[in-house]
């Protein structure tokens, strides 16, 4: 096994089991569409709330889909093979999470301008929203990966995983929505994007190592 | 003939749950050796493999690889080892060929096709694994084993779901592997009919 062959295998696996990604995107769409119907469809309400609605929908769709990230690999023994492959497990995890992030975020980023329009988000705010999604969501996936690995051997681990990782999502959601609010009020938002980038970079360094420790403990 | 021990296990104890397993297991494996680990269910056969692979901490004893502590040589050891456990370790969403390409990206297509034909899997090369039977999946794992270049084969219950013809074939492949300087360590309830081996009872 090489890192390249693992990357190709991951892409193929995700393509074959695309239902998981489609379900997560469908969940995102449903939350964004239903929210205005349930609260208030007027532009006065939606324009300032749009960033928050889209971010909460994105975070929730990541939470519901990432729980199964390692489940199948654990069940068919391929997770054990990754551990004993002689390749660096944190790098393999990074590849796995990276492929999943790309598969989910590319369509989500393409859908976002449509929903931003629907939620009356001003066009200058849309660019900041896209920037926060690009910078912030890697952190969501990487933190989610730790939770998924921690609960991979549990049969009913979904709720436990949500409880474990959701508190770590709060800063990402807060800084992202604050950046979108800042542009709407004409305030500087660069610092908030930098904070988001810092969280994602920290997760990039810590999460693969933490995840590999959790996986090693699970495949014993 | 083969004087230098590649892998040495001395007085090994491993803790698993509430019990201490392996009872001070000791043996040495040289190039060309087949080590057959036997023992009742729960005696610690799979636990031994996991300890060897670094998945479980050892309680006491030592393991050396090429004369150095296995802990220090772990990376080197894993690079030279192929482990096939109770599950085949294959991806159900991928086809037979894609699974083989994943594990053995440098292996030529012709050689892979030959190995697949040898195990009557030629017609299933482009079939997804979850559409195959347990026995066929096990055969795919054997293709991977046969085409691998690793010196040490660690096989936990390798005869599971195999018919008599395949068991003989696997034994022949193990014989060829050790004849070329490899080492096979296997745990199985079945005796090996066509191989001379070192038996280790747990």
mmCIF file of C-alpha atoms in Angstrom:
data_model
loop_
_atom_site.group_PDB
_atom_site.id
_atom_site.type_symbol
_atom_site.label_atom_id
_atom_site.label_comp_id
_atom_site.label_asym_id
_atom_site.label_seq_id
_atom_site.Cartn_x
_atom_site.Cartn_y
_atom_site.Cartn_z
ATOM 1 C CA UNK A 1 0.000 0.000 0.000
ATOM 2 C CA UNK A 2 1.159 3.516 -0.779
ATOM 3 C CA UNK A 3 -0.337 6.890 0.125
ATOM 4 C CA UNK A 4 -1.358 7.360 -3.528
ATOM 5 C CA UNK A 5 -3.065 3.960 -3.767
ATOM 6 C CA UNK A 6 -4.877 4.705 -0.506
ATOM 7 C CA UNK A 7 -6.022 8.071 -1.861
ATOM 8 C CA UNK A 8 -7.353 6.407 -5.026
ATOM 9 C CA UNK A 9 -9.098 3.692 -2.992
ATOM 10 C CA UNK A 10 -10.694 6.320 -0.741
ATOM 11 C CA UNK A 11 -11.967 8.315 -3.739
ATOM 12 C CA UNK A 12 -13.455 5.164 -5.285
ATOM 13 C CA UNK A 13 -14.999 4.063 -1.985
ATOM 14 C CA UNK A 14 -16.634 7.424 -1.453
ATOM 15 C CA UNK A 15 -17.868 7.511 -5.046
ATOM 16 C CA UNK A 16 -19.413 4.049 -4.641
ATOM 17 C CA UNK A 17 -21.025 4.920 -1.301
ATOM 18 C CA UNK A 18 -22.056 8.427 -2.365
ATOM 19 C CA UNK A 19 -25.388 8.040 -0.605
ATOM 20 C CA UNK A 20 -23.654 9.094 2.621
ATOM 21 C CA UNK A 21 -22.559 12.406 1.095
ATOM 22 C CA UNK A 22 -25.887 12.898 -0.699
ATOM 23 C CA UNK A 23 -27.779 12.347 2.581
ATOM 24 C CA UNK A 24 -25.633 14.929 4.367
ATOM 25 C CA UNK A 25 -26.182 17.456 1.582
ATOM 26 C CA UNK A 26 -29.899 16.737 1.584
ATOM 27 C CA UNK A 27 -29.933 17.380 5.319
ATOM 28 C CA UNK A 28 -28.158 20.713 4.712
ATOM 29 C CA UNK A 29 -30.691 21.685 2.044
ATOM 30 C CA UNK A 30 -33.657 20.723 4.234
ATOM 31 C CA UNK A 31 -32.463 22.753 7.220
ATOM 32 C CA UNK A 32 -31.780 25.845 5.091
ATOM 33 C CA UNK A 33 -35.105 25.561 3.261
ATOM 34 C CA UNK A 34 -37.253 24.775 6.305
ATOM 35 C CA UNK A 35 -35.778 27.410 8.607
ATOM 36 C CA UNK A 36 -37.335 30.466 6.862
ATOM 37 C CA UNK A 37 -40.647 28.647 6.518
ATOM 38 C CA UNK A 38 -40.744 27.899 10.234
ATOM 39 C CA UNK A 39 -39.600 31.293 11.553
ATOM 40 C CA UNK A 40 -40.047 34.243 9.201
ATOM 41 C CA UNK A 41 -39.532 34.403 5.408
ATOM 42 C CA UNK A 42 -39.099 38.200 5.283
ATOM 43 C CA UNK A 43 -35.838 39.738 4.058
ATOM 44 C CA UNK A 44 -35.576 41.877 7.200
ATOM 45 C CA UNK A 45 -35.268 38.791 9.336
ATOM 46 C CA UNK A 46 -33.378 36.496 6.962
ATOM 47 C CA UNK A 47 -30.636 38.839 5.696
ATOM 48 C CA UNK A 48 -28.894 39.216 9.077
ATOM 49 C CA UNK A 49 -29.592 35.575 10.034
ATOM 50 C CA UNK A 50 -28.540 33.955 6.726
ATOM 51 C CA UNK A 51 -24.904 33.368 7.680
ATOM 52 C CA UNK A 52 -25.892 31.694 10.931
ATOM 53 C CA UNK A 53 -28.538 29.532 9.256
ATOM 54 C CA UNK A 54 -26.133 28.284 6.589
ATOM 55 C CA UNK A 55 -23.352 27.666 9.098
ATOM 56 C CA UNK A 56 -25.586 25.773 11.540
ATOM 57 C CA UNK A 57 -26.945 23.661 8.683
ATOM 58 C CA UNK A 58 -23.397 22.918 7.475
ATOM 59 C CA UNK A 59 -22.183 22.002 10.982
ATOM 60 C CA UNK A 60 -25.190 19.733 11.594
ATOM 61 C CA UNK A 61 -24.790 17.972 8.267
ATOM 62 C CA UNK A 62 -21.117 17.316 9.102
ATOM 63 C CA UNK A 63 -22.067 15.954 12.531
ATOM 64 C CA UNK A 64 -24.686 13.552 11.191
ATOM 65 C CA UNK A 65 -22.485 12.194 8.421
ATOM 66 C CA UNK A 66 -19.029 11.978 9.974
ATOM 67 C CA UNK A 67 -20.055 9.480 12.654
ATOM 68 C CA UNK A 68 -19.843 6.676 10.100
ATOM 69 C CA UNK A 69 -16.454 7.773 8.722
ATOM 70 C CA UNK A 70 -14.571 4.778 10.144
ATOM 71 C CA UNK A 71 -17.455 2.361 10.799
ATOM 72 C CA UNK A 72 -17.205 0.314 7.606
ATOM 73 C CA UNK A 73 -13.415 0.199 7.703
ATOM 74 C CA UNK A 74 -13.613 -1.006 11.286
ATOM 75 C CA UNK A 75 -16.166 -3.692 10.429
ATOM 76 C CA UNK A 76 -14.325 -5.111 7.403
ATOM 77 C CA UNK A 77 -10.885 -5.058 9.034
ATOM 78 C CA UNK A 78 -9.343 -2.490 6.694
ATOM 79 C CA UNK A 79 -8.836 -0.113 9.625
ATOM 80 C CA UNK A 80 -6.566 -2.714 11.249
ATOM 81 C CA UNK A 81 -4.721 -3.082 7.947
ATOM 82 C CA UNK A 82 -4.105 0.679 7.897
ATOM 83 C CA UNK A 83 -2.670 0.526 11.414
ATOM 84 C CA UNK A 84 -0.264 -2.329 10.541
ATOM 85 C CA UNK A 85 0.534 -1.137 6.999
ATOM 86 C CA UNK A 86 3.812 0.458 8.025
ATOM 87 C CA UNK A 87 2.595 3.795 6.620
ATOM 88 C CA UNK A 88 2.061 6.776 8.905
ATOM 89 C CA UNK A 89 -1.462 6.440 10.321
ATOM 90 C CA UNK A 90 -1.925 10.223 10.888
ATOM 91 C CA UNK A 91 -1.141 10.841 7.207
ATOM 92 C CA UNK A 92 -3.592 8.135 6.127
ATOM 93 C CA UNK A 93 -6.246 9.718 8.347
ATOM 94 C CA UNK A 94 -5.507 13.118 6.873
ATOM 95 C CA UNK A 95 -6.004 11.681 3.373
ATOM 96 C CA UNK A 96 -9.279 10.011 4.398
ATOM 97 C CA UNK A 97 -10.662 13.152 6.037
ATOM 98 C CA UNK A 98 -9.379 15.307 3.169
ATOM 99 C CA UNK A 99 -11.166 13.212 0.538
ATOM 100 C CA UNK A 100 -14.366 13.307 2.564
ATOM 101 C CA UNK A 101 -14.081 17.073 3.066
ATOM 102 C CA UNK A 102 -13.604 17.621 -0.664
ATOM 103 C CA UNK A 103 -16.513 15.342 -1.590
ATOM 104 C CA UNK A 104 -18.875 17.107 0.771
ATOM 105 C CA UNK A 105 -17.688 20.687 0.658
ATOM 106 C CA UNK A 106 -17.406 21.133 -3.113
ATOM 107 C CA UNK A 107 -21.141 20.613 -3.723
ATOM 108 C CA UNK A 108 -21.957 22.511 -0.528
ATOM 109 C CA UNK A 109 -19.908 25.496 -1.668
ATOM 110 C CA UNK A 110 -21.645 25.356 -5.040
ATOM 111 C CA UNK A 111 -25.057 25.286 -3.360
ATOM 112 C CA UNK A 112 -24.269 28.115 -0.944
ATOM 113 C CA UNK A 113 -24.672 31.063 -3.394
ATOM 114 C CA UNK A 114 -28.134 29.759 -4.327
ATOM 115 C CA UNK A 115 -29.195 29.582 -0.695
ATOM 116 C CA UNK A 116 -27.540 32.898 0.107
ATOM 117 C CA UNK A 117 -29.716 34.441 -2.594
ATOM 118 C CA UNK A 118 -32.762 32.702 -1.184
ATOM 119 C CA UNK A 119 -31.969 34.033 2.315
ATOM 120 C CA UNK A 120 -31.371 37.614 1.017
ATOM 121 C CA UNK A 121 -27.695 37.625 2.001
ATOM 122 C CA UNK A 122 -25.945 40.669 0.452
ATOM 123 C CA UNK A 123 -23.402 39.760 -2.229
ATOM 124 C CA UNK A 124 -20.381 41.195 -0.341
ATOM 125 C CA UNK A 125 -21.349 39.019 2.644
ATOM 126 C CA UNK A 126 -21.549 35.979 0.372
ATOM 127 C CA UNK A 127 -17.806 36.140 -0.306
ATOM 128 C CA UNK A 128 -17.072 36.235 3.413
ATOM 129 C CA UNK A 129 -19.513 33.357 3.990
ATOM 130 C CA UNK A 130 -17.719 31.282 1.351
ATOM 131 C CA UNK A 131 -14.357 32.193 2.904
ATOM 132 C CA UNK A 132 -15.534 31.114 6.377
ATOM 133 C CA UNK A 133 -16.829 27.822 4.965
ATOM 134 C CA UNK A 134 -13.540 27.189 3.168
ATOM 135 C CA UNK A 135 -11.413 28.072 6.176
ATOM 136 C CA UNK A 136 -13.627 26.798 8.986
ATOM 137 C CA UNK A 137 -15.055 23.510 7.743
ATOM 138 C CA UNK A 138 -11.703 21.640 7.703
ATOM 139 C CA UNK A 139 -11.751 22.154 11.476
ATOM 140 C CA UNK A 140 -15.261 20.661 11.681
ATOM 141 C CA UNK A 141 -14.202 17.559 9.769
ATOM 142 C CA UNK A 142 -10.926 17.088 11.638
ATOM 143 C CA UNK A 143 -12.533 17.455 15.072
ATOM 144 C CA UNK A 144 -15.376 15.188 13.937
ATOM 145 C CA UNK A 145 -12.798 12.616 12.892
ATOM 146 C CA UNK A 146 -11.566 12.341 16.501
ATOM 147 C CA UNK A 147 -15.126 11.749 17.742
ATOM 148 C CA UNK A 148 -15.805 9.204 14.996
ATOM 149 C CA UNK A 149 -12.623 7.288 15.865
ATOM 150 C CA UNK A 150 -13.370 7.414 19.602
ATOM 151 C CA UNK A 151 -16.781 5.827 19.130
ATOM 152 C CA UNK A 152 -15.995 3.543 16.165
ATOM 153 C CA UNK A 153 -16.224 0.349 18.200
ATOM 154 C CA UNK A 154 -19.490 1.333 19.904
ATOM 155 C CA UNK A 155 -22.747 0.109 18.403
ATOM 156 C CA UNK A 156 -24.802 3.090 19.571
ATOM 157 C CA UNK A 157 -22.076 5.707 19.588
ATOM 158 C CA UNK A 158 -23.723 8.402 17.469
ATOM 159 C CA UNK A 159 -25.205 10.435 20.321
ATOM 160 C CA UNK A 160 -22.051 10.115 22.420
ATOM 161 C CA UNK A 161 -20.002 11.367 19.485
ATOM 162 C CA UNK A 162 -22.283 14.370 19.003
ATOM 163 C CA UNK A 163 -22.013 15.240 22.699
ATOM 164 C CA UNK A 164 -18.234 14.888 22.575
ATOM 165 C CA UNK A 165 -17.521 16.991 19.512
ATOM 166 C CA UNK A 166 -20.284 19.608 19.492
ATOM 167 C CA UNK A 167 -18.685 21.825 22.181
ATOM 168 C CA UNK A 168 -15.558 22.025 20.015
ATOM 169 C CA UNK A 169 -17.684 23.226 17.093
ATOM 170 C CA UNK A 170 -18.974 26.251 19.017
ATOM 171 C CA UNK A 171 -15.908 28.514 18.501
ATOM 172 C CA UNK A 172 -15.868 27.739 14.769
ATOM 173 C CA UNK A 173 -19.563 28.591 14.403
ATOM 174 C CA UNK A 174 -19.241 31.711 16.599
ATOM 175 C CA UNK A 175 -16.221 33.141 14.737
ATOM 176 C CA UNK A 176 -17.704 32.308 11.317
ATOM 177 C CA UNK A 177 -21.050 33.950 11.960
ATOM 178 C CA UNK A 178 -19.317 36.887 13.666
ATOM 179 C CA UNK A 179 -17.212 37.440 10.524
ATOM 180 C CA UNK A 180 -20.355 37.449 8.359
ATOM 181 C CA UNK A 181 -22.057 39.860 10.785
ATOM 182 C CA UNK A 182 -18.971 42.086 10.774
ATOM 183 C CA UNK A 183 -19.058 42.572 6.983
ATOM 184 C CA UNK A 184 -22.774 43.303 7.176
ATOM 185 C CA UNK A 185 -22.095 46.089 9.707
ATOM 186 C CA UNK A 186 -19.045 47.340 7.789
ATOM 187 C CA UNK A 187 -16.647 46.207 10.515
ATOM 188 C CA UNK A 188 -13.252 44.538 9.929
ATOM 189 C CA UNK A 189 -13.504 40.773 9.757
ATOM 190 C CA UNK A 190 -9.914 39.767 8.939
ATOM 191 C CA UNK A 191 -9.113 38.948 12.565
ATOM 192 C CA UNK A 192 -12.078 36.585 12.813
ATOM 193 C CA UNK A 193 -11.011 34.767 9.639
ATOM 194 C CA UNK A 194 -7.502 34.512 11.094
ATOM 195 C CA UNK A 195 -8.936 32.972 14.269
ATOM 196 C CA UNK A 196 -10.888 30.480 12.158
ATOM 197 C CA UNK A 197 -7.743 29.621 10.227
ATOM 198 C CA UNK A 198 -5.868 29.181 13.506
ATOM 199 C CA UNK A 199 -8.494 26.707 14.774
ATOM 200 C CA UNK A 200 -8.392 24.734 11.530
ATOM 201 C CA UNK A 201 -4.591 24.694 11.526
ATOM 202 C CA UNK A 202 -4.513 23.552 15.142
ATOM 203 C CA UNK A 203 -6.996 20.802 14.276
ATOM 204 C CA UNK A 204 -4.859 19.894 11.252
ATOM 205 C CA UNK A 205 -1.892 19.271 13.526
ATOM 206 C CA UNK A 206 -3.630 17.687 16.504
ATOM 207 C CA UNK A 207 -6.597 15.780 15.054
ATOM 208 C CA UNK A 208 -4.753 13.205 12.882
ATOM 209 C CA UNK A 209 -2.536 12.217 15.827
ATOM 210 C CA UNK A 210 -5.471 12.070 18.263
ATOM 211 C CA UNK A 211 -7.554 10.133 15.747
ATOM 212 C CA UNK A 212 -4.790 7.594 15.163
ATOM 213 C CA UNK A 213 -4.436 7.040 18.922
ATOM 214 C CA UNK A 214 -8.194 6.448 19.183
ATOM 215 C CA UNK A 215 -8.135 4.057 16.213
ATOM 216 C CA UNK A 216 -5.212 2.091 17.661
ATOM 217 C CA UNK A 217 -7.127 1.744 20.921
ATOM 218 C CA UNK A 218 -10.250 0.611 19.046
ATOM 219 C CA UNK A 219 -8.676 -2.120 16.887
ATOM 220 C CA UNK A 220 -7.063 -3.928 19.838
ATOM 221 C CA UNK B 1 21.353 -24.014 7.814
ATOM 222 C CA UNK B 2 19.554 -20.822 8.944
ATOM 223 C CA UNK B 3 21.432 -19.757 12.030
ATOM 224 C CA UNK B 4 20.348 -16.150 12.658
ATOM 225 C CA UNK B 5 17.004 -15.645 14.389
ATOM 226 C CA UNK B 6 14.964 -12.890 12.727
ATOM 227 C CA UNK B 7 12.258 -12.793 15.372
ATOM 228 C CA UNK B 8 12.753 -13.839 18.992
ATOM 229 C CA UNK B 9 9.996 -13.970 21.589
ATOM 230 C CA UNK B 10 11.077 -14.527 25.197
ATOM 231 C CA UNK B 11 8.876 -15.165 28.206
ATOM 232 C CA UNK B 12 5.989 -13.103 26.832
ATOM 233 C CA UNK B 13 2.942 -12.225 28.940
ATOM 234 C CA UNK B 14 0.120 -10.025 27.756
ATOM 235 C CA UNK B 15 -2.783 -8.704 29.795
ATOM 236 C CA UNK B 16 -6.178 -8.918 28.131
ATOM 237 C CA UNK B 17 -9.157 -7.798 30.172
ATOM 238 C CA UNK B 18 -9.002 -9.534 33.539
ATOM 239 C CA UNK B 19 -6.615 -12.312 32.520
ATOM 240 C CA UNK B 20 -2.915 -12.678 31.791
ATOM 241 C CA UNK B 21 -2.349 -14.541 28.540
ATOM 242 C CA UNK B 22 0.450 -16.294 26.604
ATOM 243 C CA UNK B 23 2.005 -17.960 29.714
ATOM 244 C CA UNK B 24 5.546 -16.812 29.064
ATOM 245 C CA UNK B 25 5.522 -17.651 25.350
ATOM 246 C CA UNK B 26 9.018 -18.156 23.931
ATOM 247 C CA UNK B 27 10.270 -19.089 20.465
ATOM 248 C CA UNK B 28 12.645 -17.964 17.759
ATOM 249 C CA UNK B 29 11.865 -17.747 14.073
ATOM 250 C CA UNK B 30 14.609 -17.895 11.474
ATOM 251 C CA UNK B 31 14.471 -17.366 7.763
ATOM 252 C CA UNK B 32 12.625 -20.374 6.306
ATOM 253 C CA UNK B 33 10.664 -21.224 9.473
ATOM 254 C CA UNK B 34 6.976 -21.974 9.823
ATOM 255 C CA UNK B 35 5.718 -21.386 13.358
ATOM 256 C CA UNK B 36 2.365 -22.980 14.067
ATOM 257 C CA UNK B 37 0.655 -21.566 17.154
ATOM 258 C CA UNK B 38 -2.022 -23.785 18.595
ATOM 259 C CA UNK B 39 -4.241 -23.530 21.632
ATOM 260 C CA UNK B 40 -7.814 -23.612 22.799
ATOM 261 C CA UNK B 41 -10.249 -20.784 22.097
ATOM 262 C CA UNK B 42 -9.332 -17.832 24.285
ATOM 263 C CA UNK B 43 -5.777 -19.077 24.877
ATOM 264 C CA UNK B 44 -4.394 -15.906 23.306
ATOM 265 C CA UNK B 45 -3.523 -16.765 19.696
ATOM 266 C CA UNK B 46 -5.014 -13.555 18.255
ATOM 267 C CA UNK B 47 -3.762 -11.627 21.278
ATOM 268 C CA UNK B 48 -0.222 -12.739 20.444
ATOM 269 C CA UNK B 49 -0.494 -11.334 16.925
ATOM 270 C CA UNK B 50 -1.850 -8.060 18.269
ATOM 271 C CA UNK B 51 1.010 -7.810 20.766
ATOM 272 C CA UNK B 52 3.490 -8.568 17.987
ATOM 273 C CA UNK B 53 1.979 -5.839 15.802
ATOM 274 C CA UNK B 54 2.093 -3.325 18.647
ATOM 275 C CA UNK B 55 -1.676 -3.111 19.027
ATOM 276 C CA UNK B 56 -1.539 -4.426 22.596
ATOM 277 C CA UNK B 57 1.025 -3.540 25.269
ATOM 278 C CA UNK B 58 2.982 -6.447 26.728
ATOM 279 C CA UNK B 59 2.982 -7.159 30.459
ATOM 280 C CA UNK B 60 6.444 -8.715 30.599
ATOM 281 C CA UNK B 61 8.967 -10.469 28.420
ATOM 282 C CA UNK B 62 10.741 -9.308 25.296
ATOM 283 C CA UNK B 63 10.392 -9.385 21.527
ATOM 284 C CA UNK B 64 13.316 -8.737 19.224
ATOM 285 C CA UNK B 65 13.469 -8.262 15.475
ATOM 286 C CA UNK B 66 16.841 -8.653 13.743
ATOM 287 C CA UNK B 67 18.498 -8.553 17.156
ATOM 288 C CA UNK B 68 16.970 -5.220 18.262
ATOM 289 C CA UNK B 69 13.977 -4.556 20.464
ATOM 290 C CA UNK B 70 10.799 -4.893 18.421
ATOM 291 C CA UNK B 71 9.487 -1.644 19.922
ATOM 292 C CA UNK B 72 12.443 0.230 18.410
ATOM 293 C CA UNK B 73 12.204 -1.715 15.157
ATOM 294 C CA UNK B 74 8.401 -1.485 14.888
ATOM 295 C CA UNK B 75 8.366 0.473 11.640
ATOM 296 C CA UNK B 76 10.899 -1.821 10.018
ATOM 297 C CA UNK B 77 8.991 -4.851 11.282
ATOM 298 C CA UNK B 78 5.645 -3.610 9.936
ATOM 299 C CA UNK B 79 7.213 -2.841 6.553
ATOM 300 C CA UNK B 80 8.375 -6.452 6.371
ATOM 301 C CA UNK B 81 5.165 -8.003 7.662
ATOM 302 C CA UNK B 82 1.838 -8.933 6.155
ATOM 303 C CA UNK B 83 -0.941 -9.644 8.646
ATOM 304 C CA UNK B 84 -4.210 -11.307 7.734
ATOM 305 C CA UNK B 85 -6.547 -11.643 10.678
ATOM 306 C CA UNK B 86 -10.016 -13.085 11.180
ATOM 307 C CA UNK B 87 -11.502 -10.539 8.788
ATOM 308 C CA UNK B 88 -10.017 -10.399 5.319
ATOM 309 C CA UNK B 89 -9.145 -6.700 5.613
ATOM 310 C CA UNK B 90 -10.624 -5.887 2.213
ATOM 311 C CA UNK B 91 -12.858 -3.004 1.192
ATOM 312 C CA UNK B 92 -16.376 -4.194 0.304
ATOM 313 C CA UNK B 93 -17.136 -1.133 -1.840
ATOM 314 C CA UNK B 94 -14.193 -1.804 -4.154
ATOM 315 C CA UNK B 95 -13.933 -4.480 -6.833
ATOM 316 C CA UNK B 96 -11.582 -7.433 -6.490
ATOM 317 C CA UNK B 97 -9.054 -5.812 -8.832
ATOM 318 C CA UNK B 98 -9.305 -2.422 -7.086
ATOM 319 C CA UNK B 99 -8.651 -4.061 -3.730
ATOM 320 C CA UNK B 100 -5.546 -5.748 -5.086
ATOM 321 C CA UNK B 101 -4.382 -2.507 -6.755
ATOM 322 C CA UNK B 102 -4.907 -0.705 -3.458
ATOM 323 C CA UNK B 103 -2.652 -3.032 -1.516
ATOM 324 C CA UNK B 104 -0.238 -3.843 -4.336
ATOM 325 C CA UNK B 105 -0.092 -0.784 -6.603
ATOM 326 C CA UNK B 106 3.244 -1.800 -8.125
ATOM 327 C CA UNK B 107 2.180 -5.321 -9.074
ATOM 328 C CA UNK B 108 1.695 -5.751 -12.825
ATOM 329 C CA UNK B 109 -1.828 -6.377 -14.080
ATOM 330 C CA UNK B 110 -0.766 -9.608 -15.799
ATOM 331 C CA UNK B 111 0.562 -11.137 -12.584
ATOM 332 C CA UNK B 112 -2.575 -10.116 -10.693
ATOM 333 C CA UNK B 113 -4.792 -11.644 -13.389
ATOM 334 C CA UNK B 114 -2.776 -14.875 -13.256
ATOM 335 C CA UNK B 115 -3.157 -15.092 -9.492
ATOM 336 C CA UNK B 116 -6.894 -14.380 -9.758
ATOM 337 C CA UNK B 117 -7.298 -17.128 -12.358
ATOM 338 C CA UNK B 118 -5.332 -19.538 -10.161
ATOM 339 C CA UNK B 119 -7.897 -18.979 -7.417
ATOM 340 C CA UNK B 120 -10.875 -19.121 -9.801
ATOM 341 C CA UNK B 121 -11.517 -15.409 -9.352
ATOM 342 C CA UNK B 122 -10.805 -14.348 -12.931
ATOM 343 C CA UNK B 123 -14.474 -13.817 -13.724
ATOM 344 C CA UNK B 124 -14.936 -11.681 -10.582
ATOM 345 C CA UNK B 125 -12.097 -9.210 -11.151
ATOM 346 C CA UNK B 126 -14.513 -6.326 -11.696
ATOM 347 C CA UNK B 127 -17.075 -7.469 -9.113
ATOM 348 C CA UNK B 128 -17.506 -5.477 -5.931
ATOM 349 C CA UNK B 129 -16.446 -7.444 -2.873
ATOM 350 C CA UNK B 130 -19.747 -7.187 -1.052
ATOM 351 C CA UNK B 131 -21.306 -9.192 -3.896
ATOM 352 C CA UNK B 132 -18.964 -12.147 -3.240
ATOM 353 C CA UNK B 133 -19.343 -15.029 -0.792
ATOM 354 C CA UNK B 134 -17.224 -15.279 2.384
ATOM 355 C CA UNK B 135 -15.083 -17.972 0.778
ATOM 356 C CA UNK B 136 -14.468 -15.865 -2.324
ATOM 357 C CA UNK B 137 -13.509 -12.862 -0.195
ATOM 358 C CA UNK B 138 -11.044 -15.091 1.636
ATOM 359 C CA UNK B 139 -9.592 -16.096 -1.732
ATOM 360 C CA UNK B 140 -9.050 -12.435 -2.601
ATOM 361 C CA UNK B 141 -7.141 -12.068 0.674
ATOM 362 C CA UNK B 142 -5.006 -15.040 -0.425
ATOM 363 C CA UNK B 143 -4.265 -13.341 -3.758
ATOM 364 C CA UNK B 144 -2.983 -10.382 -1.805
ATOM 365 C CA UNK B 145 -0.909 -12.699 0.371
ATOM 366 C CA UNK B 146 0.631 -14.526 -2.578
ATOM 367 C CA UNK B 147 1.572 -11.398 -4.442
ATOM 368 C CA UNK B 148 2.977 -9.583 -1.421
ATOM 369 C CA UNK B 149 6.701 -9.018 -1.055
ATOM 370 C CA UNK B 150 6.798 -8.997 2.745
ATOM 371 C CA UNK B 151 9.147 -11.476 4.374
ATOM 372 C CA UNK B 152 6.989 -12.300 7.398
ATOM 373 C CA UNK B 153 3.451 -13.611 7.046
ATOM 374 C CA UNK B 154 1.281 -13.433 10.159
ATOM 375 C CA UNK B 155 -1.841 -15.486 9.560
ATOM 376 C CA UNK B 156 -4.585 -15.744 12.141
ATOM 377 C CA UNK B 157 -6.843 -18.713 11.336
ATOM 378 C CA UNK B 158 -5.950 -18.620 7.615
ATOM 379 C CA UNK B 159 -7.905 -21.779 6.745
ATOM 380 C CA UNK B 160 -11.285 -20.347 7.750
ATOM 381 C CA UNK B 161 -13.884 -20.591 4.926
ATOM 382 C CA UNK B 162 -11.452 -22.440 2.631
ATOM 383 C CA UNK B 163 -12.183 -25.801 1.018
ATOM 384 C CA UNK B 164 -9.698 -28.703 1.158
ATOM 385 C CA UNK B 165 -8.209 -27.904 -2.245
ATOM 386 C CA UNK B 166 -7.484 -24.313 -1.232
ATOM 387 C CA UNK B 167 -6.031 -25.393 2.115
ATOM 388 C CA UNK B 168 -3.531 -27.598 0.237
ATOM 389 C CA UNK B 169 -2.820 -24.744 -2.162
ATOM 390 C CA UNK B 170 -2.222 -22.332 0.713
ATOM 391 C CA UNK B 171 0.138 -24.798 2.361
ATOM 392 C CA UNK B 172 2.034 -25.115 -0.923
ATOM 393 C CA UNK B 173 2.311 -21.323 -1.138
ATOM 394 C CA UNK B 174 3.562 -21.180 2.451
ATOM 395 C CA UNK B 175 6.153 -23.839 1.597
ATOM 396 C CA UNK B 176 7.291 -21.795 -1.414
ATOM 397 C CA UNK B 177 7.440 -18.639 0.713
ATOM 398 C CA UNK B 178 9.635 -20.173 3.417
ATOM 399 C CA UNK B 179 11.791 -21.866 0.755
ATOM 400 C CA UNK B 180 12.584 -18.396 -0.581
ATOM 401 C CA UNK B 181 13.657 -17.192 2.872
ATOM 402 C CA UNK B 182 10.324 -16.045 4.269
ATOM 403 C CA UNK B 183 8.825 -16.696 7.675
ATOM 404 C CA UNK B 184 5.259 -17.827 8.319
ATOM 405 C CA UNK B 185 3.678 -17.548 11.751
ATOM 406 C CA UNK B 186 0.160 -18.893 11.796
ATOM 407 C CA UNK B 187 -2.459 -19.686 14.396
ATOM 408 C CA UNK B 188 -4.845 -22.456 13.503
ATOM 409 C CA UNK B 189 -6.737 -25.365 14.967
ATOM 410 C CA UNK B 190 -5.953 -27.454 11.874
ATOM 411 C CA UNK B 191 -2.694 -29.406 11.636
ATOM 412 C CA UNK B 192 -0.439 -28.662 8.681
ATOM 413 C CA UNK B 193 -0.271 -31.741 6.466
ATOM 414 C CA UNK B 194 2.469 -30.874 3.993
ATOM 415 C CA UNK B 195 4.839 -28.643 5.921
ATOM 416 C CA UNK B 196 7.485 -29.132 8.566
ATOM 417 C CA UNK B 197 6.951 -26.566 11.278
ATOM 418 C CA UNK B 198 7.742 -25.500 14.790
ATOM 419 C CA UNK B 199 4.674 -25.997 16.945
ATOM 420 C CA UNK B 200 4.046 -23.595 19.819
ATOM 421 C CA UNK B 201 1.277 -24.520 22.228
ATOM 422 C CA UNK B 202 -0.405 -21.771 24.203
#
